[in-house]
Amino acid sequence: MIMVNSSSNDAPWGRRASVRQPFHLNLFTDVDGLSKAKVRRYAMDNIRFWMGLGFSAIPLKLVGEAPAVDAAEWLVAYSPEAAEVHFSRNSFQRHGIVVPDGVVGFRARSAEHQDALRTFLQSLEAMPMLWPENGPSFYRCRSGDGWNSLVPDGVEAVMAGDIILAPAIKPDRVQASSIDDLELLMLPAPAVEPQPLEGMELVKTPLAGMSVRGQAALFEERAINIRPLLGNVAMMGQGTVWYAPPNSGKTLFMLALLMQAIEGGTVLAGNCYFINADDNEAGIAQKLRLLDDAGAHTLVPGEGGFEPSLFTDQLEAMAESDSCRGVVVMLDTIKKCADLMDKKETSRFASSVRRFTQKGGTFIGLAHTRKNPSATGKLVYGGTTDLTEDCDAVFMLNSPYDSASTGEKIVKFESLKKRGGGVEEAYAFAADAESYDDLLTSVRLVDPADLEGLGVRVEHVNDQGIFDAVIACLQDGPQMKMPLVSAVAARANVSKRAALRIIEQFGDSGDGQGHWSYTVQARGAKVYSLPPAD
């Protein structure tokens, strides 16, 4: 016999309930000020919602999620219509839902396990379509799939036939009108142990003693989480190289962004080493004072026993002794420690950087672009390809662009390679700073939306348009310098200063390597022309 806690004398199945059901309404506990009619309407709306999706409604006991009836008999005897009639006459009775076949839900076993549930749901990579605030997140699944063995500690899977307290549903947590709208989850295919072919056997090799099999936990512990260090153009735990033409502000950006990282707590100052191998005495003193104030280290060739020729060996030694984790090494410039035109030497240097970063270190190196651009006018990194191939991220810094509206110079970091984070950014610095301190503090990130408003328009994208404009103007015949500047600026729709920069940068400076050249004529006038055709 089906026994239901109800005070009704005319239960829809024709039997009188034995015990009066006290007032209780699932999750609708805050009923102060609500009329019984409104509370009853909320309850029935919730029941109709779940039954409309394809779940079965069932009476529950006063406590927990145990049914107040024989569940098997109830599900056979009561259609959705009959169940609705019952609950409309007993609307204050606690009601549960029965999970239908082909549906699975996941919920936290307690409030302390919400993070475990959130992480697990994210790992499913399936969009939740039904996720009640105080109930499971539901998905479709194949009939018979068992999920209980796959959920982490603190997470419970509710499967077909399970009875749970019907969660109160809110419209903003529903994107399904039926079970068919739920995302389908597929159990991962069981691993199949490959069977060796007849005659196969294990072979002892000298490589077996070097294998790191079974040491995944050690590598995970040693690895550094990839996160921004110098803005988004150098990430913690990676090897990064910035290529740039002379006087583009690469050292300035490196130091300014380092100061911001130290002040922001991204890195410990005492773990930062700036190798100043490309500066004069005044520049060394200037930057040394700034880094001393921040608590970071400075290394200078010939001072304190540091020699650039030994730097590669020192990286190797740090990796060997596991003294890399959290250490940041910044090198200005790489060519002082490795000949980038020598493939063997560059390869050894890059391999040392790789071993250093594998042990948790971070490397940022500065390098120069070639004097002459590519055939399309684009800047080209100097040296062999070994360094760019072995590093995690490579950025090309454009020559500074002048912003007439702000009195700043703007440099864009163009990504040539990135692995696991990093985005292209643009930075600005004051064009008329009175001291290096002022220059350093003037560095700021430029909002991409503001680039056009700052007056960089076409030239902030690349130099090819200006380069092509110079060629086109000179194809019309030789021209004096300033008329050529005006003609190029007008043709490329850029400032005269941008046109002048390209004309001077890619012209012949006496070594016969430029794309155009000039001759000095009467009264010192410089007349530019293209080289004769072959």
Short mmCIF file of C-alpha atoms in Angstrom, two decimals, residues 107-516:
data_model
loop_
_atom_site.label_atom_id
_atom_site.label_comp_id
_atom_site.label_asym_id
_atom_site.label_seq_id
_atom_site.Cartn_x
_atom_site.Cartn_y
_atom_site.Cartn_z
CA ARG A 107 26.31 18.61 -6.80
CA ALA A 108 28.65 19.42 -3.92
CA ARG A 109 28.26 17.27 -0.80
CA SER A 110 28.68 20.38 1.39
CA ALA A 111 29.39 24.10 1.10
CA GLU A 112 33.10 23.37 1.64
CA HIS A 113 33.17 21.37 -1.60
CA GLN A 114 31.82 24.07 -3.93
CA ASP A 115 35.27 24.77 -5.36
CA ALA A 116 35.77 21.06 -6.12
CA LEU A 117 32.40 21.00 -7.88
CA ARG A 118 33.20 24.14 -9.89
CA THR A 119 36.55 22.73 -11.03
CA PHE A 120 34.97 19.40 -11.99
CA LEU A 121 32.19 21.05 -14.00
CA GLN A 122 34.73 23.18 -15.86
CA SER A 123 36.67 20.03 -16.75
CA LEU A 124 33.59 18.61 -18.48
CA GLU A 125 33.83 21.35 -21.14
CA ALA A 126 30.04 21.21 -21.57
CA MET A 127 27.73 24.19 -21.32
CA PRO A 128 25.35 23.89 -18.32
CA MET A 129 21.74 24.37 -19.43
CA LEU A 130 20.06 23.67 -16.06
CA TRP A 131 21.90 24.59 -12.87
CA PRO A 132 19.62 25.34 -9.88
CA GLU A 133 21.27 27.40 -7.17
CA ASN A 134 20.72 24.78 -4.46
CA GLY A 135 20.66 21.67 -6.60
CA PRO A 136 22.65 19.65 -9.10
CA SER A 137 23.80 20.86 -12.50
CA PHE A 138 22.08 18.52 -14.95
CA TYR A 139 23.31 17.05 -18.25
CA ARG A 140 22.23 14.31 -20.64
CA CYS A 141 24.21 11.08 -20.62
CA ARG A 142 24.02 7.68 -22.24
CA SER A 143 21.74 5.19 -20.50
CA GLY A 144 23.72 3.03 -18.12
CA ASP A 145 26.78 5.29 -17.92
CA GLY A 146 28.24 5.29 -14.41
CA TRP A 147 29.73 8.58 -13.24
CA ASN A 148 30.15 7.92 -9.51
CA SER A 149 33.67 6.56 -9.92
CA LEU A 150 34.78 9.59 -11.93
CA VAL A 151 33.75 12.45 -9.65
CA PRO A 152 36.32 13.89 -7.20
CA ASP A 153 35.99 13.86 -3.42
CA GLY A 154 33.22 16.14 -2.25
CA VAL A 155 31.22 15.87 -5.49
CA GLU A 156 28.17 13.60 -5.83
CA ALA A 157 26.64 12.29 -9.05
CA VAL A 158 22.87 11.81 -9.06
CA MET A 159 21.87 9.19 -11.61
CA ALA A 160 18.75 7.71 -13.16
CA GLY A 161 16.29 6.61 -10.46
CA ASP A 162 17.85 8.73 -7.69
CA ILE A 163 15.39 10.83 -5.67
CA ILE A 164 16.40 14.30 -4.51
CA LEU A 165 14.63 17.27 -2.96
CA ALA A 166 13.24 19.31 -5.85
CA PRO A 167 15.38 22.46 -6.08
CA ALA A 168 13.62 25.79 -6.35
CA ILE A 169 14.36 27.01 -9.84
CA LYS A 170 15.09 30.55 -11.00
CA PRO A 171 14.63 31.70 -14.62
CA ASP A 172 18.24 32.91 -14.95
CA ARG A 173 19.49 29.37 -14.29
CA VAL A 174 17.48 27.64 -16.98
CA GLN A 175 18.29 27.44 -20.68
CA ALA A 176 16.47 24.18 -21.37
CA SER A 177 12.81 23.54 -22.04
CA SER A 178 13.19 19.76 -22.09
CA ILE A 179 15.73 17.06 -21.29
CA ASP A 180 16.72 17.01 -24.96
CA ASP A 181 18.09 20.55 -24.61
CA LEU A 182 20.70 19.47 -22.02
CA GLU A 183 24.31 19.05 -23.12
CA LEU A 184 25.30 15.43 -23.75
CA LEU A 185 28.21 14.07 -21.70
CA MET A 186 30.23 11.13 -22.93
CA LEU A 187 32.24 8.94 -20.58
CA PRO A 188 35.92 8.85 -21.54
CA ALA A 189 36.81 5.71 -23.41
CA PRO A 190 38.49 3.15 -21.14
CA ALA A 191 42.20 2.79 -21.66
CA VAL A 192 43.06 -0.33 -23.58
CA GLU A 193 46.30 -1.96 -22.60
CA PRO A 194 48.12 -2.69 -25.84
CA GLN A 195 49.05 -6.30 -26.27
CA PRO A 196 52.62 -6.89 -27.42
CA LEU A 197 53.07 -8.72 -30.66
CA GLU A 198 54.47 -12.19 -30.52
CA GLY A 199 58.22 -12.13 -30.11
CA MET A 200 58.35 -8.59 -28.63
CA GLU A 201 60.40 -8.09 -25.46
CA LEU A 202 61.77 -5.25 -23.36
CA VAL A 203 65.24 -4.11 -24.30
CA LYS A 204 67.73 -2.67 -21.82
CA THR A 205 69.26 0.58 -23.10
CA PRO A 206 71.49 3.28 -21.59
CA LEU A 207 68.57 5.69 -22.06
CA ALA A 208 66.49 3.87 -19.44
CA GLY A 209 68.71 5.19 -16.66
CA MET A 210 68.05 8.73 -17.82
CA SER A 211 64.25 8.39 -18.07
CA VAL A 212 62.13 10.69 -15.89
CA ARG A 213 59.15 8.32 -15.99
CA GLY A 214 57.15 8.57 -12.78
CA GLN A 215 58.48 12.04 -11.90
CA ALA A 216 55.53 14.12 -13.15
CA ALA A 217 54.81 15.36 -9.61
CA LEU A 218 58.39 16.63 -9.30
CA PHE A 219 58.10 18.60 -12.55
CA GLU A 220 54.71 20.00 -11.52
CA GLU A 221 56.13 21.16 -8.19
CA ARG A 222 59.17 22.73 -9.86
CA ALA A 223 57.27 24.49 -12.64
CA ILE A 224 56.25 28.14 -12.36
CA ASN A 225 52.68 29.07 -13.17
CA ILE A 226 52.68 31.11 -16.37
CA ARG A 227 51.55 34.63 -15.44
CA PRO A 228 52.33 38.18 -16.60
CA LEU A 229 55.64 39.60 -15.39
CA LEU A 230 56.58 42.57 -17.58
CA GLY A 231 53.10 43.59 -18.64
CA ASN A 232 51.85 40.94 -21.04
CA VAL A 233 55.04 40.98 -23.14
CA ALA A 234 57.14 38.79 -20.83
CA MET A 235 55.65 35.96 -18.80
CA MET A 236 56.94 34.41 -15.59
CA GLY A 237 58.58 31.03 -16.17
CA GLN A 238 59.36 31.62 -19.84
CA GLY A 239 62.27 32.59 -22.04
CA THR A 240 61.44 35.80 -23.93
CA VAL A 241 63.40 37.86 -26.45
CA TRP A 242 62.61 41.44 -27.52
CA TYR A 243 64.09 42.52 -30.86
CA ALA A 244 64.21 46.24 -31.54
CA PRO A 245 66.05 48.87 -33.57
CA PRO A 246 68.41 51.24 -31.73
CA ASN A 247 66.86 53.96 -29.54
CA SER A 248 63.44 52.30 -29.48
CA GLY A 249 63.22 52.28 -25.68
CA LYS A 250 63.64 48.54 -25.12
CA THR A 251 65.85 48.95 -22.02
CA LEU A 252 63.55 51.66 -20.71
CA PHE A 253 60.51 49.40 -21.03
CA MET A 254 62.33 46.49 -19.42
CA LEU A 255 63.27 48.51 -16.33
CA ALA A 256 59.97 50.39 -16.03
CA LEU A 257 57.90 47.21 -16.24
CA LEU A 258 60.26 45.46 -13.82
CA MET A 259 59.76 48.26 -11.27
CA GLN A 260 55.99 47.88 -11.65
CA ALA A 261 56.25 44.11 -11.16
CA ILE A 262 58.34 44.54 -7.99
CA GLU A 263 55.99 47.18 -6.58
CA GLY A 264 52.98 45.01 -7.42
CA GLY A 265 54.41 41.96 -5.66
CA THR A 266 54.63 39.87 -8.83
CA VAL A 267 58.28 39.04 -8.16
CA LEU A 268 60.77 39.38 -5.29
CA ALA A 269 63.27 42.15 -5.98
CA GLY A 270 66.11 40.06 -4.54
CA ASN A 271 65.46 37.38 -7.19
CA CYS A 272 65.86 39.85 -10.10
CA TYR A 273 69.17 40.21 -11.96
CA PHE A 274 69.67 42.90 -14.60
CA ILE A 275 72.79 42.37 -16.71
CA ASN A 276 73.83 45.77 -18.04
CA ALA A 277 76.31 44.86 -20.76
CA ASP A 278 75.44 47.58 -23.28
CA ASP A 279 75.87 50.88 -21.46
CA ASN A 280 78.47 53.55 -20.68
CA GLU A 281 79.60 54.53 -17.19
CA ALA A 282 76.95 57.23 -16.77
CA GLY A 283 74.19 54.92 -17.91
CA ILE A 284 75.39 52.14 -15.61
CA ALA A 285 75.44 54.48 -12.60
CA GLN A 286 72.00 55.84 -13.45
CA LYS A 287 70.33 52.43 -13.75
CA LEU A 288 72.29 50.92 -10.85
CA ARG A 289 70.91 53.55 -8.47
CA LEU A 290 67.35 52.85 -9.60
CA LEU A 291 67.72 49.10 -9.20
CA ASP A 292 69.48 49.49 -5.84
CA ASP A 293 66.53 51.52 -4.58
CA ALA A 294 64.18 48.75 -5.70
CA GLY A 295 66.32 46.01 -4.15
CA ALA A 296 67.18 44.27 -7.44
CA HIS A 297 70.64 43.14 -8.54
CA THR A 298 72.82 44.58 -11.31
CA LEU A 299 75.63 42.71 -13.05
CA VAL A 300 78.24 44.59 -15.09
CA PRO A 301 80.96 42.99 -17.24
CA GLY A 302 84.34 43.09 -15.51
CA GLU A 303 82.81 43.92 -12.11
CA GLY A 304 82.42 41.48 -9.20
CA GLY A 305 83.81 38.60 -11.24
CA PHE A 306 81.08 38.67 -13.88
CA GLU A 307 82.24 37.93 -17.42
CA PRO A 308 79.74 37.74 -20.32
CA SER A 309 81.66 34.86 -21.92
CA LEU A 310 80.84 32.72 -18.87
CA PHE A 311 77.14 33.58 -18.69
CA THR A 312 76.00 30.46 -20.58
CA ASP A 313 77.98 28.27 -18.15
CA GLN A 314 76.39 30.10 -15.21
CA LEU A 315 72.88 29.39 -16.51
CA GLU A 316 73.85 25.72 -16.85
CA ALA A 317 75.19 25.68 -13.29
CA MET A 318 71.99 27.22 -11.92
CA ALA A 319 69.92 24.59 -13.69
CA GLU A 320 72.19 21.82 -12.43
CA SER A 321 71.93 23.01 -8.81
CA ASP A 322 68.15 23.65 -8.99
CA SER A 323 68.62 27.32 -8.03
CA CYS A 324 66.33 28.74 -10.74
CA ARG A 325 62.80 28.76 -9.34
CA GLY A 326 61.46 32.33 -9.08
CA VAL A 327 64.70 33.86 -10.40
CA VAL A 328 64.38 36.49 -13.14
CA VAL A 329 67.39 37.22 -15.38
CA MET A 330 67.28 40.18 -17.79
CA LEU A 331 70.08 40.56 -20.31
CA ASP A 332 70.87 43.79 -22.16
CA THR A 333 71.98 42.75 -24.73
CA ILE A 334 72.24 39.11 -25.77
CA LYS A 335 75.03 39.70 -28.30
CA LYS A 336 77.38 40.61 -25.44
CA CYS A 337 77.09 37.03 -24.14
CA ALA A 338 76.61 35.07 -27.36
CA ASP A 339 77.45 35.66 -31.01
CA LEU A 340 74.03 35.52 -32.60
CA MET A 341 75.57 35.10 -36.04
CA ASP A 342 77.28 31.89 -34.92
CA LYS A 343 74.75 29.05 -35.18
CA LYS A 344 76.60 26.69 -32.83
CA GLU A 345 77.14 29.32 -30.14
CA THR A 346 73.57 30.62 -30.40
CA SER A 347 72.19 27.09 -30.18
CA ARG A 348 74.17 26.40 -26.99
CA PHE A 349 73.05 29.70 -25.46
CA ALA A 350 69.38 29.03 -26.30
CA SER A 351 69.62 25.51 -24.87
CA SER A 352 70.98 26.91 -21.62
CA VAL A 353 68.08 29.35 -21.41
CA ARG A 354 65.68 26.46 -21.99
CA ARG A 355 67.18 24.40 -19.15
CA PHE A 356 67.09 27.46 -16.87
CA THR A 357 63.37 28.07 -17.54
CA GLN A 358 62.55 24.35 -17.23
CA LYS A 359 63.77 24.57 -13.65
CA GLY A 360 61.46 27.52 -12.89
CA GLY A 361 63.59 30.47 -13.99
CA THR A 362 62.54 33.43 -16.15
CA PHE A 363 64.72 34.94 -18.87
CA ILE A 364 64.16 38.17 -20.83
CA GLY A 365 66.81 39.15 -23.36
CA LEU A 366 67.18 42.17 -25.63
CA ALA A 367 68.54 41.97 -29.16
CA HIS A 368 68.89 44.27 -32.17
CA THR A 369 67.15 44.08 -35.51
CA ARG A 370 69.12 44.05 -38.72
CA LYS A 371 69.95 47.37 -40.22
CA ASN A 372 68.18 46.57 -43.46
CA PRO A 373 64.53 45.50 -43.51
CA SER A 374 62.93 42.72 -45.49
CA ALA A 375 61.89 43.21 -49.10
CA THR A 376 58.52 44.43 -47.81
CA GLY A 377 60.04 46.97 -45.44
CA LYS A 378 59.41 44.96 -42.25
CA LEU A 379 61.99 44.88 -39.47
CA VAL A 380 63.99 41.65 -39.32
CA TYR A 381 65.59 40.11 -36.23
CA GLY A 382 69.35 39.77 -36.26
CA GLY A 383 71.26 36.49 -36.10
CA THR A 384 70.34 32.88 -36.79
CA THR A 385 66.92 31.34 -36.15
CA ASP A 386 68.07 29.14 -33.26
CA LEU A 387 67.26 31.69 -30.57
CA THR A 388 63.73 32.39 -31.81
CA GLU A 389 63.05 28.68 -32.27
CA ASP A 390 64.06 27.75 -28.72
CA CYS A 391 62.49 30.66 -26.82
CA ASP A 392 58.88 30.66 -25.61
CA ALA A 393 58.05 34.17 -26.79
CA VAL A 394 59.53 36.64 -29.28
CA PHE A 395 58.41 40.24 -29.73
CA MET A 396 59.45 42.83 -32.31
CA LEU A 397 59.41 46.45 -31.13
CA ASN A 398 58.64 49.03 -33.80
CA SER A 399 60.56 52.27 -34.03
CA PRO A 400 58.93 54.92 -31.80
CA TYR A 401 56.02 56.88 -33.25
CA ASP A 402 55.42 60.45 -32.19
CA SER A 403 52.05 61.40 -30.77
CA ALA A 404 51.52 65.08 -31.39
CA SER A 405 48.44 65.16 -29.16
CA THR A 406 50.17 63.84 -26.00
CA GLY A 407 53.83 64.71 -26.54
CA GLU A 408 54.77 61.04 -26.19
CA LYS A 409 56.56 58.41 -28.20
CA ILE A 410 54.68 55.15 -28.74
CA VAL A 411 56.18 51.72 -29.35
CA LYS A 412 54.17 48.66 -30.29
CA PHE A 413 55.24 45.14 -29.29
CA GLU A 414 54.42 42.88 -32.23
CA SER A 415 54.33 39.17 -31.37
CA LEU A 416 56.41 36.90 -33.60
CA LYS A 417 55.98 33.88 -31.34
CA LYS A 418 54.20 33.14 -28.08
CA ARG A 419 53.57 30.00 -26.09
CA GLY A 420 51.12 29.88 -23.17
CA GLY A 421 50.17 33.53 -22.69
CA GLY A 422 51.36 36.95 -23.78
CA VAL A 423 49.58 39.47 -25.98
CA GLU A 424 50.59 42.35 -28.23
CA GLU A 425 50.68 45.69 -26.43
CA ALA A 426 51.78 49.26 -27.04
CA TYR A 427 53.62 51.46 -24.55
CA ALA A 428 54.24 55.20 -24.47
CA PHE A 429 56.92 57.35 -22.83
CA ALA A 430 57.50 61.08 -22.56
CA ALA A 431 59.32 62.64 -25.51
CA ASP A 432 60.72 65.53 -23.46
CA ALA A 433 61.59 63.98 -20.07
CA GLU A 434 64.13 66.04 -18.13
CA SER A 435 65.82 63.06 -16.45
CA TYR A 436 65.98 59.29 -16.67
CA ASP A 437 63.82 59.09 -13.56
CA ASP A 438 61.16 61.18 -15.28
CA LEU A 439 61.49 59.04 -18.40
CA LEU A 440 61.08 55.83 -16.40
CA THR A 441 57.98 57.02 -14.58
CA SER A 442 56.41 58.26 -17.79
CA VAL A 443 56.12 54.75 -19.25
CA ARG A 444 52.51 53.68 -19.56
CA LEU A 445 50.41 51.07 -21.31
CA VAL A 446 48.47 52.45 -24.26
CA ASP A 447 44.85 51.40 -24.56
CA PRO A 448 44.41 49.86 -28.05
CA ALA A 449 41.24 51.88 -28.45
CA ASP A 450 43.26 55.06 -27.96
CA LEU A 451 45.92 54.39 -30.59
CA GLU A 452 44.05 56.12 -33.38
CA GLY A 453 43.23 59.07 -31.14
CA LEU A 454 46.89 59.42 -30.24
CA GLY A 455 47.75 60.17 -33.84
CA VAL A 456 49.49 56.95 -34.85
CA ARG A 457 46.83 55.78 -37.35
CA VAL A 458 48.51 53.97 -40.24
CA GLU A 459 52.08 54.05 -39.02
CA HIS A 460 51.37 52.11 -35.83
CA VAL A 461 50.43 49.05 -37.89
CA ASN A 462 53.68 48.58 -39.84
CA ASP A 463 56.22 50.45 -41.91
CA GLN A 464 55.52 48.77 -45.21
CA GLY A 465 53.10 51.44 -46.45
CA ILE A 466 55.64 54.21 -45.86
CA PHE A 467 58.43 52.15 -47.39
CA ASP A 468 56.35 51.52 -50.51
CA ALA A 469 55.49 55.23 -50.71
CA VAL A 470 59.20 56.17 -50.76
CA ILE A 471 59.82 53.72 -53.61
CA ALA A 472 56.83 55.04 -55.54
CA CYS A 473 57.91 58.68 -55.13
CA LEU A 474 61.49 58.00 -56.21
CA GLN A 475 60.31 56.03 -59.22
CA ASP A 476 59.01 59.38 -60.49
CA GLY A 477 62.59 60.66 -60.42
CA PRO A 478 65.24 61.99 -57.98
CA GLN A 479 63.98 64.37 -55.29
CA MET A 480 65.50 66.65 -52.68
CA LYS A 481 65.09 65.51 -49.09
CA MET A 482 62.36 67.76 -47.72
CA PRO A 483 60.15 67.68 -50.84
CA LEU A 484 60.52 63.89 -50.74
CA VAL A 485 59.45 63.84 -47.07
CA SER A 486 56.32 65.85 -47.88
CA ALA A 487 55.46 63.67 -50.88
CA VAL A 488 55.88 60.41 -48.91
CA ALA A 489 53.81 61.70 -45.98
CA ALA A 490 51.00 62.72 -48.31
CA ARG A 491 51.06 59.45 -50.27
CA ALA A 492 51.19 57.19 -47.16
CA ASN A 493 48.86 59.40 -45.05
CA VAL A 494 51.36 59.65 -42.18
CA SER A 495 53.17 62.43 -40.38
CA LYS A 496 56.25 64.02 -41.98
CA ARG A 497 58.30 62.81 -39.04
CA ALA A 498 57.26 59.21 -39.72
CA ALA A 499 58.17 59.63 -43.39
CA LEU A 500 61.56 61.12 -42.48
CA ARG A 501 62.26 58.21 -40.13
CA ILE A 502 61.76 55.62 -42.87
CA ILE A 503 63.74 57.63 -45.45
CA GLU A 504 66.72 57.86 -43.10
CA GLN A 505 66.42 54.37 -41.64
CA PHE A 506 66.39 52.43 -44.90
CA GLY A 507 68.63 54.69 -47.00
CA ASP A 508 72.26 54.07 -47.92
CA SER A 509 74.52 55.38 -45.16
CA GLY A 510 77.72 54.82 -47.12
CA ASP A 511 77.97 51.03 -47.04
CA GLY A 512 76.02 50.48 -50.25
CA GLN A 513 73.35 48.45 -48.45
CA GLY A 514 70.40 50.88 -48.55
CA HIS A 515 67.29 50.69 -50.69
CA TRP A 516 67.92 54.24 -51.93
#
